[in-house]
Structure formats: structure tokens, C-alpha cells
PDB file of C-alpha atoms in Angstrom:
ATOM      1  CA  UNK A  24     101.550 135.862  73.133  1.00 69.00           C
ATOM      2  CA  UNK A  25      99.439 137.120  70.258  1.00 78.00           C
ATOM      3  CA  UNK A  26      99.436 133.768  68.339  1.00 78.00           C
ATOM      4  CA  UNK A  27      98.051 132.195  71.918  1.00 79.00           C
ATOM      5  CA  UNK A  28      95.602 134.126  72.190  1.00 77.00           C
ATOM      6  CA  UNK A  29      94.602 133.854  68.330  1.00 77.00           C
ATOM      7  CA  UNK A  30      94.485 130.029  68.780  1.00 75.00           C
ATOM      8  CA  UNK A  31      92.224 129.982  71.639  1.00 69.00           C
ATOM      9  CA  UNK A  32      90.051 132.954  70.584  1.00 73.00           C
ATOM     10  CA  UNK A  33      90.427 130.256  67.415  1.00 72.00           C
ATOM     11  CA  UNK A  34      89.745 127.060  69.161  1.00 70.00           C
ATOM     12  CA  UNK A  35      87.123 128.810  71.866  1.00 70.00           C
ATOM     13  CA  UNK A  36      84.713 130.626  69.500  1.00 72.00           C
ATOM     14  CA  UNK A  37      84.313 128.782  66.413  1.00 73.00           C
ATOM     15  CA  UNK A  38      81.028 128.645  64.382  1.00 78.00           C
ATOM     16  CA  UNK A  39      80.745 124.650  65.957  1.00 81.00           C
ATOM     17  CA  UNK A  40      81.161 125.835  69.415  1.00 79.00           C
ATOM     18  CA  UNK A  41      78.491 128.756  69.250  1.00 79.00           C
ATOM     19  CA  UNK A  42      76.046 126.934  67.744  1.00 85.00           C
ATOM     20  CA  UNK A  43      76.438 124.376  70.523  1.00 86.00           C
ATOM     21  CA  UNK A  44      76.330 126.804  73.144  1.00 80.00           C
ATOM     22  CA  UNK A  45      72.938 128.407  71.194  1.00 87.00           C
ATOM     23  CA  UNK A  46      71.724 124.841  71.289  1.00 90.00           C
ATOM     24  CA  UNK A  47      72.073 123.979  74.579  1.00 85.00           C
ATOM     25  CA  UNK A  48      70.906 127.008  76.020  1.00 84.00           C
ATOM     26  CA  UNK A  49      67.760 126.529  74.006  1.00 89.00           C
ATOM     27  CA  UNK A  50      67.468 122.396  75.421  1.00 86.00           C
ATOM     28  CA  UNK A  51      68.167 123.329  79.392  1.00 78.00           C
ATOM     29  CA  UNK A  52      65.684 126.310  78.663  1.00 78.00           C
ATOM     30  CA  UNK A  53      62.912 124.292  77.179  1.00 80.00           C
ATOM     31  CA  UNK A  54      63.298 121.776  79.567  1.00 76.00           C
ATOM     32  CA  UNK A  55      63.351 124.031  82.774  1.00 70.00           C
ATOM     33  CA  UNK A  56      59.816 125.670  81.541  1.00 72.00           C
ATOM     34  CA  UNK A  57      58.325 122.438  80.927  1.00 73.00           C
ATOM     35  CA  UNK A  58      59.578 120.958  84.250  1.00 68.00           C
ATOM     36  CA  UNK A  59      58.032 124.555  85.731  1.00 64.00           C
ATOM     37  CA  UNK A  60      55.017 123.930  84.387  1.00 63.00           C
ATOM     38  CA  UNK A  61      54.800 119.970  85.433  1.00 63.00           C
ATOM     39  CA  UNK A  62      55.819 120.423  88.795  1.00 60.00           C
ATOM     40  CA  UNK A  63      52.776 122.526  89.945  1.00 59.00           C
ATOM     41  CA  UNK A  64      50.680 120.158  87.581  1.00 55.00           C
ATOM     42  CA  UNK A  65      48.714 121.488  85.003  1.00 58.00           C
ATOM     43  CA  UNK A  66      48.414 124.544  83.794  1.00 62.00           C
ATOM     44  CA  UNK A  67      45.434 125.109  85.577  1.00 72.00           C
ATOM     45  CA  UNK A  68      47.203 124.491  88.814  1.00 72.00           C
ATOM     46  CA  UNK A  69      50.072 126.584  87.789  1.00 72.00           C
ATOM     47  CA  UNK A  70      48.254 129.225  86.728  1.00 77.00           C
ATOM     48  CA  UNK A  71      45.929 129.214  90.392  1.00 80.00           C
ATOM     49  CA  UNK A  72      49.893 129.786  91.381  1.00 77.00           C
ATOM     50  CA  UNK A  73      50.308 132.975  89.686  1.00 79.00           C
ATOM     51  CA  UNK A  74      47.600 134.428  90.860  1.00 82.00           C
ATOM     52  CA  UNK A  75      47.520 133.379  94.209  1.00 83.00           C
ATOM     53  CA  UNK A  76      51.141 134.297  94.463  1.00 82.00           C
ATOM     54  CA  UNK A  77      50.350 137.817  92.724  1.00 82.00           C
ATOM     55  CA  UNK A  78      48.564 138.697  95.986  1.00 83.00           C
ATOM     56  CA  UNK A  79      51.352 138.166  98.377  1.00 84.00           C
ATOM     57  CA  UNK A  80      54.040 140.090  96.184  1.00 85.00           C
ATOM     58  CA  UNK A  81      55.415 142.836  97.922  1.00 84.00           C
ATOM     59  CA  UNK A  82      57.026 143.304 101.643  1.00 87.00           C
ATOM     60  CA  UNK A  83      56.539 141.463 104.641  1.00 86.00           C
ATOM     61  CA  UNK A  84      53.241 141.046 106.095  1.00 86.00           C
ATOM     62  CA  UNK A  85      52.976 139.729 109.594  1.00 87.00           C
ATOM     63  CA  UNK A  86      49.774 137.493 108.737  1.00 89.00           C
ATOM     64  CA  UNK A  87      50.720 136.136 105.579  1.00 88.00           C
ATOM     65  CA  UNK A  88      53.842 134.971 107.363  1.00 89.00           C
ATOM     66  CA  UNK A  89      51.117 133.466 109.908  1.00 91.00           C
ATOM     67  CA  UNK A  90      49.264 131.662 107.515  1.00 91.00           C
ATOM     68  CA  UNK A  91      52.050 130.216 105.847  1.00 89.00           C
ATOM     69  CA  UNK A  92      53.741 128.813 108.939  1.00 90.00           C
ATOM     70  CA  UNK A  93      50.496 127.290 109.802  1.00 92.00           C
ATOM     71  CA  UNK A  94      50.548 125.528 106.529  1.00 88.00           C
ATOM     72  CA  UNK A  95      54.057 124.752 106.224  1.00 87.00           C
ATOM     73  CA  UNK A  96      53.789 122.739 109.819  1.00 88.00           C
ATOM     74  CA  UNK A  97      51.205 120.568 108.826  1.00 86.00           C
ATOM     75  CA  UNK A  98      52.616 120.024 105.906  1.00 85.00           C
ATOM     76  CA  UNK A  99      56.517 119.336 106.984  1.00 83.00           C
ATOM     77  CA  UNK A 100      54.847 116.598 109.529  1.00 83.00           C
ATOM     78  CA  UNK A 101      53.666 115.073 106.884  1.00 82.00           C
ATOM     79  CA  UNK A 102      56.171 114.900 104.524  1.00 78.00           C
ATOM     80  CA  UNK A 103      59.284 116.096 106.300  1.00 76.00           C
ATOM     81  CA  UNK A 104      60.975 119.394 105.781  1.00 73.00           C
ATOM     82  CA  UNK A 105      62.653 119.348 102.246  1.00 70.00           C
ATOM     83  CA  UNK A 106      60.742 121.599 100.153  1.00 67.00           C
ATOM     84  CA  UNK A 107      61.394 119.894  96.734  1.00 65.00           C
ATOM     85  CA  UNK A 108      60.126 117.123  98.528  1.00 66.00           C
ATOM     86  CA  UNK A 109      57.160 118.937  99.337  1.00 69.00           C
ATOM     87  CA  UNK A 110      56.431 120.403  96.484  1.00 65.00           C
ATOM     88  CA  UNK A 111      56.246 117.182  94.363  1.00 62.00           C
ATOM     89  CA  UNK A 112      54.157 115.788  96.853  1.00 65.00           C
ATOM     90  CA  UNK A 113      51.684 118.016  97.032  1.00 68.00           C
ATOM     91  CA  UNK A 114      52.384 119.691  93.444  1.00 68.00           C
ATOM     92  CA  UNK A 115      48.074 120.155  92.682  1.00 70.00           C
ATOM     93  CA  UNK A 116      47.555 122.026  95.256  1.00 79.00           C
ATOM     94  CA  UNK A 117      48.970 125.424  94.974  1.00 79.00           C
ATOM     95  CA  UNK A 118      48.149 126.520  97.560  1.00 83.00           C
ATOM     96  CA  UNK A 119      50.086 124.385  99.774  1.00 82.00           C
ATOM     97  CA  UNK A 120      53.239 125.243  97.302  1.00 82.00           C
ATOM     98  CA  UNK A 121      53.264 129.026  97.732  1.00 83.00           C
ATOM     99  CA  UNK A 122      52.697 128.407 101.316  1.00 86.00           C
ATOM    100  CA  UNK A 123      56.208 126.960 101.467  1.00 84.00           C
ATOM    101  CA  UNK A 124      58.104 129.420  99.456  1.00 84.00           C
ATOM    102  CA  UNK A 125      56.135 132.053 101.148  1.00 88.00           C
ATOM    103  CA  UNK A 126      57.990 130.522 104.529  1.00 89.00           C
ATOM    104  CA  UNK A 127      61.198 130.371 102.734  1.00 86.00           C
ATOM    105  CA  UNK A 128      60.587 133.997 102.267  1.00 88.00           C
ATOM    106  CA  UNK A 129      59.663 134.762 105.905  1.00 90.00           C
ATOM    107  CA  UNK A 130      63.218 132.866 106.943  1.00 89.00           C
ATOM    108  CA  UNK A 131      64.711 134.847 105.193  1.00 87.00           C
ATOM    109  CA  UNK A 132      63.144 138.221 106.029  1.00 90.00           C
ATOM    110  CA  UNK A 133      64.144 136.559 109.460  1.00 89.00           C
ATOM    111  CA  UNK A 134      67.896 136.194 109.090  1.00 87.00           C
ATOM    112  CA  UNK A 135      67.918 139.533 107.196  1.00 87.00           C
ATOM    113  CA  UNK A 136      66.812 141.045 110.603  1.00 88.00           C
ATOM    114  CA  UNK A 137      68.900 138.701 112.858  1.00 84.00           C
ATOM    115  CA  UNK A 138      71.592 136.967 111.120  1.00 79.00           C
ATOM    116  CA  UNK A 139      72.027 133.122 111.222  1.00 71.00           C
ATOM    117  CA  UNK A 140      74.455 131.925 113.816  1.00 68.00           C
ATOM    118  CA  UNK A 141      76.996 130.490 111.946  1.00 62.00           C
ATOM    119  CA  UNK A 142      77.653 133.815 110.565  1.00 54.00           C
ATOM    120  CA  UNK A 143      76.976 136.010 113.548  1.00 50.00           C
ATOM    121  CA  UNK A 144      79.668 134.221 115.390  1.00 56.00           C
ATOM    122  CA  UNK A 145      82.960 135.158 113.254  1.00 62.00           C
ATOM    123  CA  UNK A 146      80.907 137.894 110.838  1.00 69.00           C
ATOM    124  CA  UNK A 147      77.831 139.540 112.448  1.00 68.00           C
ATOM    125  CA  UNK A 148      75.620 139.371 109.374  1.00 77.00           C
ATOM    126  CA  UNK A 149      71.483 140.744 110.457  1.00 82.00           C
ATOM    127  CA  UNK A 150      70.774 144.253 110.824  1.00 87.00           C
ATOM    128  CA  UNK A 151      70.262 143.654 114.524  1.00 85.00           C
ATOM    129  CA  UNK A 152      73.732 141.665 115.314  1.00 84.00           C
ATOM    130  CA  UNK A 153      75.477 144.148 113.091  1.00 86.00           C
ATOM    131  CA  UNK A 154      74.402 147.531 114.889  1.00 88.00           C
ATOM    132  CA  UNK A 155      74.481 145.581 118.507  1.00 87.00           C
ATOM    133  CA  UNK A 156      77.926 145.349 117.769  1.00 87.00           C
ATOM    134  CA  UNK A 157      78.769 149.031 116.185  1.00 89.00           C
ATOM    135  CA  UNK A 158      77.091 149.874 119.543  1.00 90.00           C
ATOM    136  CA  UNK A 159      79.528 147.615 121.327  1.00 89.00           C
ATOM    137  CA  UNK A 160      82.658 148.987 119.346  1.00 89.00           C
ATOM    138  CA  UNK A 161      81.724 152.511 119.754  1.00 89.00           C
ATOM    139  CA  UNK A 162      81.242 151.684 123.824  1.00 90.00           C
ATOM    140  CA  UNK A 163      84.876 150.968 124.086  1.00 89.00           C
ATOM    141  CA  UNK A 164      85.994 153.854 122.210  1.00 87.00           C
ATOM    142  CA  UNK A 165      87.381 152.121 118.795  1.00 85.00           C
ATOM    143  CA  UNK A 166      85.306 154.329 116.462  1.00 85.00           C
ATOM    144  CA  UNK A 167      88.212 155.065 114.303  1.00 85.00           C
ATOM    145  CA  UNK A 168      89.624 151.355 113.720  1.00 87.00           C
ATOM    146  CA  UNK A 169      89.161 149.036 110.637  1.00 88.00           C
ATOM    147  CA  UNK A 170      86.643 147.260 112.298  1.00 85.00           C
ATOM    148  CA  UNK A 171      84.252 150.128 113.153  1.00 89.00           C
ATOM    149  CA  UNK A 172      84.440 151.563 109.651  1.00 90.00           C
ATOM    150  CA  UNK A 173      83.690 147.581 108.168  1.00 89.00           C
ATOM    151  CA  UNK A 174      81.119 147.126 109.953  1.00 87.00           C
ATOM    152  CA  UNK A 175      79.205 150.870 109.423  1.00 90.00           C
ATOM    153  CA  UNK A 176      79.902 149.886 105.538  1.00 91.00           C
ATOM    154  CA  UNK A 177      78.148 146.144 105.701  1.00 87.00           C
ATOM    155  CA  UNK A 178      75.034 147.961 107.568  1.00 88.00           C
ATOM    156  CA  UNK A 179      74.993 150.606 105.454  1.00 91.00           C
ATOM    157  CA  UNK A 180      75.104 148.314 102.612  1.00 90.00           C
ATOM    158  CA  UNK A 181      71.894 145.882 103.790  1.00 87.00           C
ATOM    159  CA  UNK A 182      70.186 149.103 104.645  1.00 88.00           C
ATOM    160  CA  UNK A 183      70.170 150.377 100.973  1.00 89.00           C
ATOM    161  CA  UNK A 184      69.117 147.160  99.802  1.00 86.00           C
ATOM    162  CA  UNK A 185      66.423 147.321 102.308  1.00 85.00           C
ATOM    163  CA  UNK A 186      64.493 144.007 103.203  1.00 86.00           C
ATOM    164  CA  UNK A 187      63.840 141.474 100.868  1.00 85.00           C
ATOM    165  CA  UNK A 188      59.894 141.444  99.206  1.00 85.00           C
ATOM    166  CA  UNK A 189      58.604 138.598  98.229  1.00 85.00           C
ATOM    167  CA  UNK A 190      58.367 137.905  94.476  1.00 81.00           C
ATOM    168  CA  UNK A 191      56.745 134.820  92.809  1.00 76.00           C
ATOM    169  CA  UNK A 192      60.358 133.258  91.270  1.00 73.00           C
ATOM    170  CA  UNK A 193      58.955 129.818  90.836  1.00 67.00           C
ATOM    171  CA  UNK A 194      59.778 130.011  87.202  1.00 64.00           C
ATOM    172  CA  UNK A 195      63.119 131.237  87.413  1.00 67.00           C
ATOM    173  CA  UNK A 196      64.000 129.126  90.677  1.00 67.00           C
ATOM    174  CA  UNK A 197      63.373 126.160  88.804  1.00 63.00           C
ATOM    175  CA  UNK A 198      65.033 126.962  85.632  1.00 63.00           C
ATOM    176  CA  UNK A 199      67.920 127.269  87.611  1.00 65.00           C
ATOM    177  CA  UNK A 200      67.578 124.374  89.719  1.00 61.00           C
ATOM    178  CA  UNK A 201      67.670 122.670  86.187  1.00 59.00           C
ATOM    179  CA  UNK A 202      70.312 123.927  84.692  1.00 61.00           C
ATOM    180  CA  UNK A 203      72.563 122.908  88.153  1.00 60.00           C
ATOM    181  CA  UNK A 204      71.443 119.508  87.657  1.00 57.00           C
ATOM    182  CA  UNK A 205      71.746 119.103  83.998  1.00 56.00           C
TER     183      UNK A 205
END
């Protein structure tokens, strides 16, 4: 067992295979910060991004989430609802582009709150669906079974984490979005 190990340890982390590894993560790096920066347009355009999105970091506001929906509508009936789609479209206006994520972010403030159906019919998933049905288990007595105790755990769990804020992740969403594809 030894001399297996050895060999693949051998055949898995030679000089040739690290220095390929280094290299690639250094090509799928550079090329998911240059396709960051091109697909907002210039720099000038990207960096009207940062700062626009640098005022609606934080946690859910009500109006933001407004404005955004406002902008997202116009702009789905337009060019339909995929947001890479979007975003390409309409990649020197910024504005427009944070407006989108910003709604991504409001979705999923949403479905932190109430679930999505396909998982609040098998697995209650929102804070809402999961203590409507704690409130239902405890009705009919079943405090003390598996369920009960699952349940209290997954809420207790989303309640530490505590609702999502939003953050401006355009870099890192597309430097992963690159490395998927490459």
C-alpha cells in the first residue's frame, strides 16, 4: 500500500505537474480579470460600477430593491430575462448592470425569507415556511421527534447566518463564471 501511494504522490505532484497547475491558474486568472474588466466596458465604465455599487453595499433596503425592479423590467422587455444576456447588451451603462445584480440580490433576500417552491414542498427551506411548520409540528404535539429537532437546527442555522447583504462580487462572479467555462 505504501509503494501505491509513493507512485501516485510520485506521478500526482511532480515538478511538471505543479508548474502546470501554477500556470494555469495564472492563464484562467488573467483572463477572468480582463473579461471583468471588458464586460462592463472600459475602465471608466467599470469603475462608475464600483462606486455606484459601493453605495448599495450593505442589507436590504426596501427602495433600492424598488429602483432596481423598475430597471430590471424595462430592461428584461427589452432584452429578455437572462442576465448575461443583459449585461453584454447593455455592458456601458452601469447603471443598468448593478440594477440587475441588485435584483438578483433582492430574489434572493426573497427566497431567504420565503423559500422557493420546489424546496418548500419536500424541504421547507425560508425562514417563514420553516417556522410555519415548527409551529405546525409543535400543534400536534411531536416536539420531541427527529423532525422537530431538524427543523429547529436548519432555522437556527439561517438565523445565525442572518440575511444575505448585498456585496459588489462582479469581479469574483465572473472569474468564476470563467473558470466553469474554460
Amino acid at each position: 500500500m505504501s509503494l501505491f501511494r509513493f507512485e501516485l504522490r510520485k506521478l500526482l505532484l511532480g515538478k511538471k505537474n505543479l508548474l502546470l497547475l501554477l500556470c494555469l491558474l495564472i492563464l484562467y486568472s488573467v483572463v477572468g480579470l480582463t473579461s471583468t474588466m471588458f464586460l462592463i466596458g472600459g475602465n471608466g465604465s467599470y469603475r462608475a460600477y464600483e462606486e455606484l455599487a459601493a453605495d448599495r453595499e450593505g442589507p436590504f433596503d426596501s427602495e433600492k430593491a424598488a429602483d432596481a425592479e423598475k430597471t430590471y423590467q424595462e430592461v428584461s422587455n427589452r432584452y429578455g430575462t437572462d442576465t448575461r444576456m443583459i449585461t453584454r447588451s447593455v455592458k456601458d451603462q452601469p447603471e443598468i448592470i448593478l440594477a440587475v445584480n441588485y435584483h438578483a440580490y433582492t430574489e434572493r433576500v426573497k427566497e431567504y425569507w420565503n423559500g422557493t417552491p420546489p424546496e418548500s414542498a419536500g424541504e421547507p427551506y425560508g425562514i417563514a415556511l420553516l417556522q410555519r411548520k415548527i409551529v405546525e409540528l409543535e400543534g400536534q404535539g411531536k416536539q420531541d421527534t427527529f423532525d422537530y429537532r431538524e427543523l429547529s437546527a436548519v432555522l437556527q442555522r439561517l438565523e445565525e447566518l442572518g440575511e444575505p447583504e448585498f456585496a459588489n462580487a462582479l469581479l469574483w462572479e465572473n472569474l468564476f463564471n470563467n473558470w466553469g467555462s474554460i
